[in-house]
Coordinates of C-alpha atoms in Angstrom, one line a residue:
M26 CA 0.1 0.2 0.1
R27 CA 1.4 3.5 -1.0
R28 CA 2.5 5.5 2.1
T29 CA 1.4 9.3 1.3
T30 CA 2.7 10.7 4.6
S31 CA 4.9 13.7 4.2
K32 CA 7.1 13.0 7.0
A33 CA 9.0 10.5 4.7
T34 CA 12.8 10.8 5.0
I35 CA 15.7 10.3 2.7
T36 CA 16.6 7.6 5.2
D37 CA 13.0 5.6 4.7
V38 CA 13.9 6.0 0.9
A39 CA 17.5 4.2 1.4
R40 CA 15.9 1.8 3.5
R41 CA 12.9 0.8 1.2
A42 CA 15.5 0.9 -1.9
G43 CA 18.1 -1.0 -0.3
V44 CA 20.6 1.5 -1.2
S45 CA 22.9 4.2 0.8
L46 CA 22.2 7.7 1.6
S47 CA 24.7 8.7 -0.7
T48 CA 23.0 7.1 -3.3
V49 CA 19.5 8.3 -2.8
S50 CA 21.1 11.8 -2.7
R51 CA 22.8 11.6 -5.9
V52 CA 19.6 10.3 -7.8
M53 CA 17.2 13.0 -6.1
N54 CA 19.9 15.8 -7.5
G55 CA 20.1 14.4 -11.0
N56 CA 23.4 13.0 -10.8
A57 CA 23.7 10.9 -14.2
T58 CA 26.7 8.6 -12.7
V59 CA 24.2 6.4 -10.9
D60 CA 23.4 3.0 -12.4
A61 CA 19.9 3.5 -14.0
G62 CA 18.7 0.2 -12.5
L63 CA 19.6 1.5 -8.9
A64 CA 18.3 5.1 -9.9
E65 CA 14.8 3.6 -11.1
R66 CA 14.8 1.4 -7.9
V67 CA 15.2 4.9 -5.6
R68 CA 12.6 6.9 -7.6
A69 CA 10.1 4.3 -7.1
A70 CA 10.7 3.9 -3.8
A71 CA 10.4 7.9 -3.3
V72 CA 7.0 7.8 -5.3
E73 CA 5.6 5.0 -3.1
L74 CA 6.8 6.8 0.2
G75 CA 5.5 10.3 -1.0
Y76 CA 9.1 11.7 -0.9
T77 CA 10.1 14.5 -2.3
A78 CA 13.8 16.4 -1.6
S79 CA 14.0 19.4 0.3
P80 CA 14.8 22.8 -1.6
L81 CA 16.9 23.9 1.4
A82 CA 18.6 20.4 1.4
R83 CA 18.9 20.2 -2.3
S84 CA 20.6 23.5 -2.4
L85 CA 23.1 22.7 0.4
V86 CA 24.1 19.5 -1.4
L87 CA 24.6 21.2 -4.9
G88 CA 26.2 24.3 -3.2
R89 CA 23.5 26.3 -5.5
T90 CA 20.4 28.2 -4.1
Q91 CA 19.0 28.2 -7.5
T92 CA 18.3 32.1 -7.4
I93 CA 19.6 35.1 -8.7
A94 CA 19.5 38.6 -7.5
V95 CA 18.8 41.6 -9.6
V96 CA 19.4 45.2 -8.6
V97 CA 17.6 48.0 -10.2
P98 CA 17.9 51.8 -9.7
D99 CA 14.2 52.5 -9.6
L100 CA 11.3 49.8 -9.7
A101 CA 8.9 52.4 -10.4
N102 CA 10.1 52.8 -13.7
P103 CA 8.0 50.8 -16.3
T104 CA 11.1 50.0 -18.4
F105 CA 12.9 48.2 -15.4
Q106 CA 9.6 46.3 -14.6
E107 CA 9.5 45.0 -18.2
I108 CA 13.4 44.0 -18.0
L109 CA 12.5 42.2 -14.9
R110 CA 9.7 40.7 -16.2
G111 CA 11.7 39.0 -19.1
L112 CA 14.3 38.1 -16.9
G113 CA 11.8 36.6 -14.2
R114 CA 10.0 34.5 -17.0
A115 CA 13.1 33.2 -18.5
A116 CA 14.8 32.2 -15.4
A117 CA 11.7 30.3 -14.0
G118 CA 11.7 28.3 -17.2
D119 CA 15.3 27.1 -16.1
G120 CA 14.0 26.7 -12.6
Y121 CA 15.4 29.8 -11.0
H122 CA 14.1 32.2 -8.8
V123 CA 14.6 36.2 -9.0
L124 CA 15.6 38.3 -5.8
I125 CA 14.7 42.1 -6.8
A126 CA 16.7 44.8 -5.0
D127 CA 15.9 48.6 -5.4
S128 CA 18.6 51.1 -5.1
A129 CA 16.4 54.1 -5.2
E130 CA 19.3 55.8 -7.5
Q131 CA 21.6 55.8 -4.7
V132 CA 25.1 54.9 -5.6
D133 CA 25.9 54.1 -2.2
E134 CA 23.0 51.5 -1.6
E135 CA 23.5 49.9 -5.0
R136 CA 26.9 49.0 -4.0
V137 CA 26.0 47.7 -0.7
L138 CA 22.9 45.9 -2.3
A139 CA 25.2 44.2 -5.0
A140 CA 27.4 42.8 -2.5
E141 CA 25.0 41.6 0.1
T142 CA 22.4 40.1 -2.5
R143 CA 25.2 38.1 -4.0
R144 CA 26.4 36.4 -0.7
R145 CA 22.7 35.0 -0.8
T146 CA 22.5 33.9 -4.3
D147 CA 24.3 32.3 -7.3
G148 CA 24.8 35.2 -9.3
V149 CA 23.9 38.9 -9.6
V150 CA 22.4 40.9 -12.3
L151 CA 23.2 44.6 -12.1
C152 CA 20.4 46.6 -13.9
A153 CA 21.6 49.9 -15.5
P154 CA 23.9 50.5 -12.4
R155 CA 24.6 54.2 -11.4
M156 CA 28.2 53.8 -10.2
P157 CA 31.1 55.0 -12.1
D158 CA 33.2 52.9 -14.7
D159 CA 36.0 52.5 -12.5
E160 CA 33.7 51.5 -9.0
L161 CA 32.0 49.1 -11.4
G162 CA 34.9 47.7 -12.9
A163 CA 36.4 47.0 -9.6
L164 CA 33.4 45.6 -7.9
L165 CA 32.5 43.0 -10.8
P166 CA 35.3 40.5 -10.0
A167 CA 33.9 40.0 -6.2
L168 CA 30.2 39.4 -7.8
S169 CA 31.0 36.9 -10.2
P170 CA 29.3 35.3 -12.0
A171 CA 27.6 38.7 -12.7
V172 CA 25.8 40.5 -15.9
V173 CA 25.6 43.7 -16.3
V174 CA 22.5 45.4 -18.2
N175 CA 22.6 49.0 -20.0
R176 CA 26.0 49.9 -19.4
P177 CA 29.0 49.9 -21.8
P178 CA 31.3 46.7 -22.2
Q179 CA 32.7 46.0 -19.0
A180 CA 35.9 43.7 -18.3
G181 CA 35.0 40.2 -16.4
A182 CA 31.2 40.3 -17.2
P183 CA 28.8 40.1 -19.8
V184 CA 26.7 43.1 -21.0
V185 CA 23.3 43.2 -22.3
A186 CA 22.5 46.8 -23.7
A187 CA 20.0 48.8 -25.8
D188 CA 21.9 50.9 -28.4
Y189 CA 20.4 54.4 -27.0
R190 CA 22.6 56.4 -29.2
T191 CA 21.4 55.0 -32.5
A192 CA 17.9 55.0 -31.5
F193 CA 18.4 58.7 -29.8
A194 CA 19.8 59.9 -33.5
D195 CA 16.6 58.5 -35.0
L196 CA 14.3 60.7 -32.8
I197 CA 16.7 63.8 -33.6
D198 CA 16.5 62.9 -37.4
H199 CA 12.5 62.6 -37.3
L200 CA 12.4 65.9 -35.8
Y201 CA 14.9 67.5 -38.0
G202 CA 13.4 66.3 -41.2
L203 CA 9.9 67.9 -39.9
G204 CA 11.9 71.1 -40.3
H205 CA 12.7 71.5 -36.7
R206 CA 16.2 73.4 -36.4
R207 CA 15.7 74.5 -32.4
L208 CA 15.3 71.8 -30.0
V209 CA 15.5 71.1 -26.3
Y210 CA 16.7 67.7 -24.7
L211 CA 15.1 67.2 -21.3
A212 CA 18.4 65.5 -19.9
G213 CA 18.1 62.4 -17.4
L214 CA 20.7 61.6 -14.4
A215 CA 24.0 62.7 -15.1
R216 CA 25.6 59.3 -13.8
S217 CA 23.1 57.4 -16.2
A218 CA 25.0 55.6 -19.0
S219 CA 21.9 55.8 -21.2
N220 CA 22.0 59.5 -20.7
A221 CA 25.5 59.6 -21.9
A222 CA 24.3 57.9 -24.9
R223 CA 21.6 60.3 -25.7
L224 CA 24.4 63.3 -25.3
A225 CA 26.9 61.7 -27.5
A226 CA 23.9 61.1 -30.2
L227 CA 23.1 65.2 -29.5
A228 CA 26.8 65.7 -30.4
D229 CA 26.6 63.6 -33.6
A230 CA 23.7 65.8 -34.8
R231 CA 25.2 69.0 -34.0
A232 CA 28.2 68.0 -36.0
A233 CA 26.2 66.8 -39.0
H234 CA 23.8 69.6 -39.0
T235 CA 25.5 72.9 -38.5
D236 CA 21.9 74.6 -38.6
L237 CA 20.6 72.3 -35.9
E238 CA 20.5 74.4 -32.3
I239 CA 19.5 71.9 -29.3
T240 CA 19.5 73.2 -25.9
E241 CA 20.2 71.2 -22.8
V242 CA 18.2 71.3 -19.7
A243 CA 18.6 69.2 -16.6
C244 CA 15.6 67.8 -15.9
G245 CA 15.2 64.0 -14.1
V246 CA 13.3 60.9 -14.7
D247 CA 9.9 61.1 -13.8
F248 CA 6.7 62.7 -14.2
D249 CA 7.5 65.4 -12.0
S250 CA 10.7 66.4 -13.5
G251 CA 9.0 66.5 -17.0
A252 CA 6.2 68.8 -15.4
A253 CA 8.9 71.4 -13.8
A254 CA 10.7 71.8 -17.0
A255 CA 7.7 73.4 -18.9
A256 CA 8.8 76.7 -18.1
A257 CA 12.2 76.1 -19.4
V258 CA 11.1 74.5 -22.4
R259 CA 9.1 77.5 -23.5
R260 CA 11.8 79.8 -22.6
S261 CA 14.2 78.1 -24.9
G262 CA 12.1 78.9 -27.8
A263 CA 12.4 75.4 -28.9
T264 CA 10.0 74.2 -31.4
G265 CA 10.8 70.4 -30.6
V266 CA 11.3 68.5 -27.5
L267 CA 13.5 65.2 -26.7
A268 CA 12.7 64.2 -23.5
F269 CA 15.0 61.7 -21.8
N270 CA 12.0 58.9 -21.3
D271 CA 8.3 58.9 -21.7
L272 CA 7.7 59.4 -17.9
V273 CA 9.3 62.9 -18.6
A274 CA 7.4 63.7 -21.6
M275 CA 4.2 62.8 -20.3
G276 CA 4.6 65.2 -17.2
L277 CA 5.8 67.7 -19.8
L278 CA 2.4 67.2 -21.8
S279 CA 0.3 67.6 -18.9
A280 CA 1.9 71.0 -17.9
L281 CA 2.0 72.3 -21.7
A282 CA -2.1 71.6 -21.7
D283 CA -2.4 73.5 -18.4
R284 CA -0.6 76.4 -20.2
G285 CA -2.8 76.1 -23.0
V286 CA 0.2 75.0 -25.4
R287 CA -0.8 72.5 -28.4
V288 CA 1.0 69.4 -29.1
P289 CA 2.4 69.4 -32.0
E290 CA 0.8 72.6 -33.2
D291 CA 3.0 74.7 -31.2
L292 CA 5.3 72.5 -29.8
S293 CA 6.5 68.6 -30.8
V294 CA 7.1 66.5 -28.1
A295 CA 9.2 63.1 -28.1
G296 CA 9.3 60.4 -25.6
F297 CA 12.1 57.4 -24.9
D298 CA 11.2 53.7 -24.0
D299 CA 7.5 53.2 -25.6
I300 CA 6.2 52.3 -22.2
P301 CA 2.5 50.5 -22.4
F302 CA 1.2 54.2 -21.5
A303 CA 2.8 56.2 -24.3
Q304 CA 0.1 55.3 -27.1
Y305 CA -2.7 56.4 -24.6
T306 CA -1.3 60.1 -23.8
T307 CA -3.2 63.0 -25.4
P308 CA -2.1 63.0 -28.4
P309 CA -0.2 59.8 -28.3
L310 CA 3.7 59.9 -27.9
T311 CA 6.2 59.7 -30.3
T312 CA 9.0 57.6 -28.9
A313 CA 11.5 54.8 -29.5
A314 CA 10.4 51.3 -28.4
V315 CA 13.3 49.7 -26.2
P316 CA 13.1 45.8 -26.3
A317 CA 12.9 45.7 -22.5
S318 CA 11.8 42.4 -21.9
D319 CA 14.2 41.0 -24.6
L320 CA 16.8 42.6 -22.6
G321 CA 15.6 40.9 -19.6
A322 CA 15.8 37.5 -21.3
R323 CA 18.9 37.7 -22.9
A324 CA 20.4 39.1 -19.5
W325 CA 19.3 35.5 -18.2
Q326 CA 20.6 33.7 -20.9
A327 CA 24.1 35.2 -19.9
M328 CA 23.5 34.4 -16.6
H329 CA 22.6 30.9 -17.3
A330 CA 25.5 30.5 -19.3
L331 CA 27.9 31.4 -16.8
L332 CA 26.1 29.0 -13.9
T333 CA 26.4 26.1 -16.2
G334 CA 29.7 26.8 -17.5
G335 CA 28.6 27.6 -21.1
D336 CA 29.8 30.6 -23.1
A337 CA 28.1 33.9 -22.4
E338 CA 28.3 36.6 -25.3
A339 CA 30.7 39.2 -23.9
A340 CA 28.4 42.2 -25.1
V341 CA 25.0 42.0 -26.7
S342 CA 23.3 45.1 -28.2
L343 CA 19.5 45.6 -29.3
I344 CA 18.4 48.6 -31.2
P345 CA 15.2 50.2 -30.1
R346 CA 12.5 51.1 -32.6
L347 CA 11.2 54.4 -33.7
I348 CA 7.5 54.5 -33.2
V349 CA 6.1 58.0 -34.8
R350 CA 2.8 59.0 -33.4
A351 CA 0.7 62.5 -33.1
S352 CA 2.9 64.2 -30.5
T353 CA 5.4 65.4 -33.3
G354 CA 4.6 67.2 -36.5
R355 CA 5.9 69.8 -38.7
V356 CA 7.5 72.6 -37.3
P357 CA 5.2 75.8 -37.0
A358 CA 4.9 78.3 -39.7

């Protein structure tokens, strides 16, 4: 008669199968070196007794937690949420769990979280880390295995990134093609690598178009930052706005509407990221669609390769896609 009590132990299984405790342990942990006949006998005994290996015990035996950590700078940002979604689903498909830590845009906190979560997990993914290159480079060996998302290539760790420079250039070219010659850029955080990529695209555009004037305004990364920039945008005399991301663009759209400024008749506005709300703004937002879920999935692929002894690509680059909607139009006459 099959015994289904949850109190069955590994000793019970060993006794029923007539094998040693170590043999049961190897079979339950998927060790392929155990004789096939013995392995089948152990599995049959485990089924009869209703025995399942404790995840904690299995982790102790294997020396792994089946968990990785992901450190992000801002969990409220929909782009980071989508990266986590892609990574988490891919990791779950391989039997791994994901521990998430939010550094709240604080470099010191980011450094501490990376070290502390790594001690409790099998590896760590740093998503858009804000620490300087030299600090990041010094920290990565201690975190190994580690994967970095949305930073330039780093020694000692695979990097999965979106090509923000190329995508931002596409947005600039779009506005230039509509006749805009005076633009304003609402800049993100100075320590953000993606902000640096946008600034590089602006420099490229200035070099390519001597008739193009671009004013940079220190802003931020959220709704409030965009709304607060409305006065500076109007003072700039620009006919087109390049916001650091969609959240900033949405905050700006709201503030402009309160001031009676029509978009795009009076002023064109472009965002970046194509978060789920971007197509539902008034008017719908021109932006660049970052393949955030794919970034997360590719980050997991790199981490899984490191964890299983495979080959991880040193650098993976995905190009965001220009999405033209009604928030941009021809320069006002």
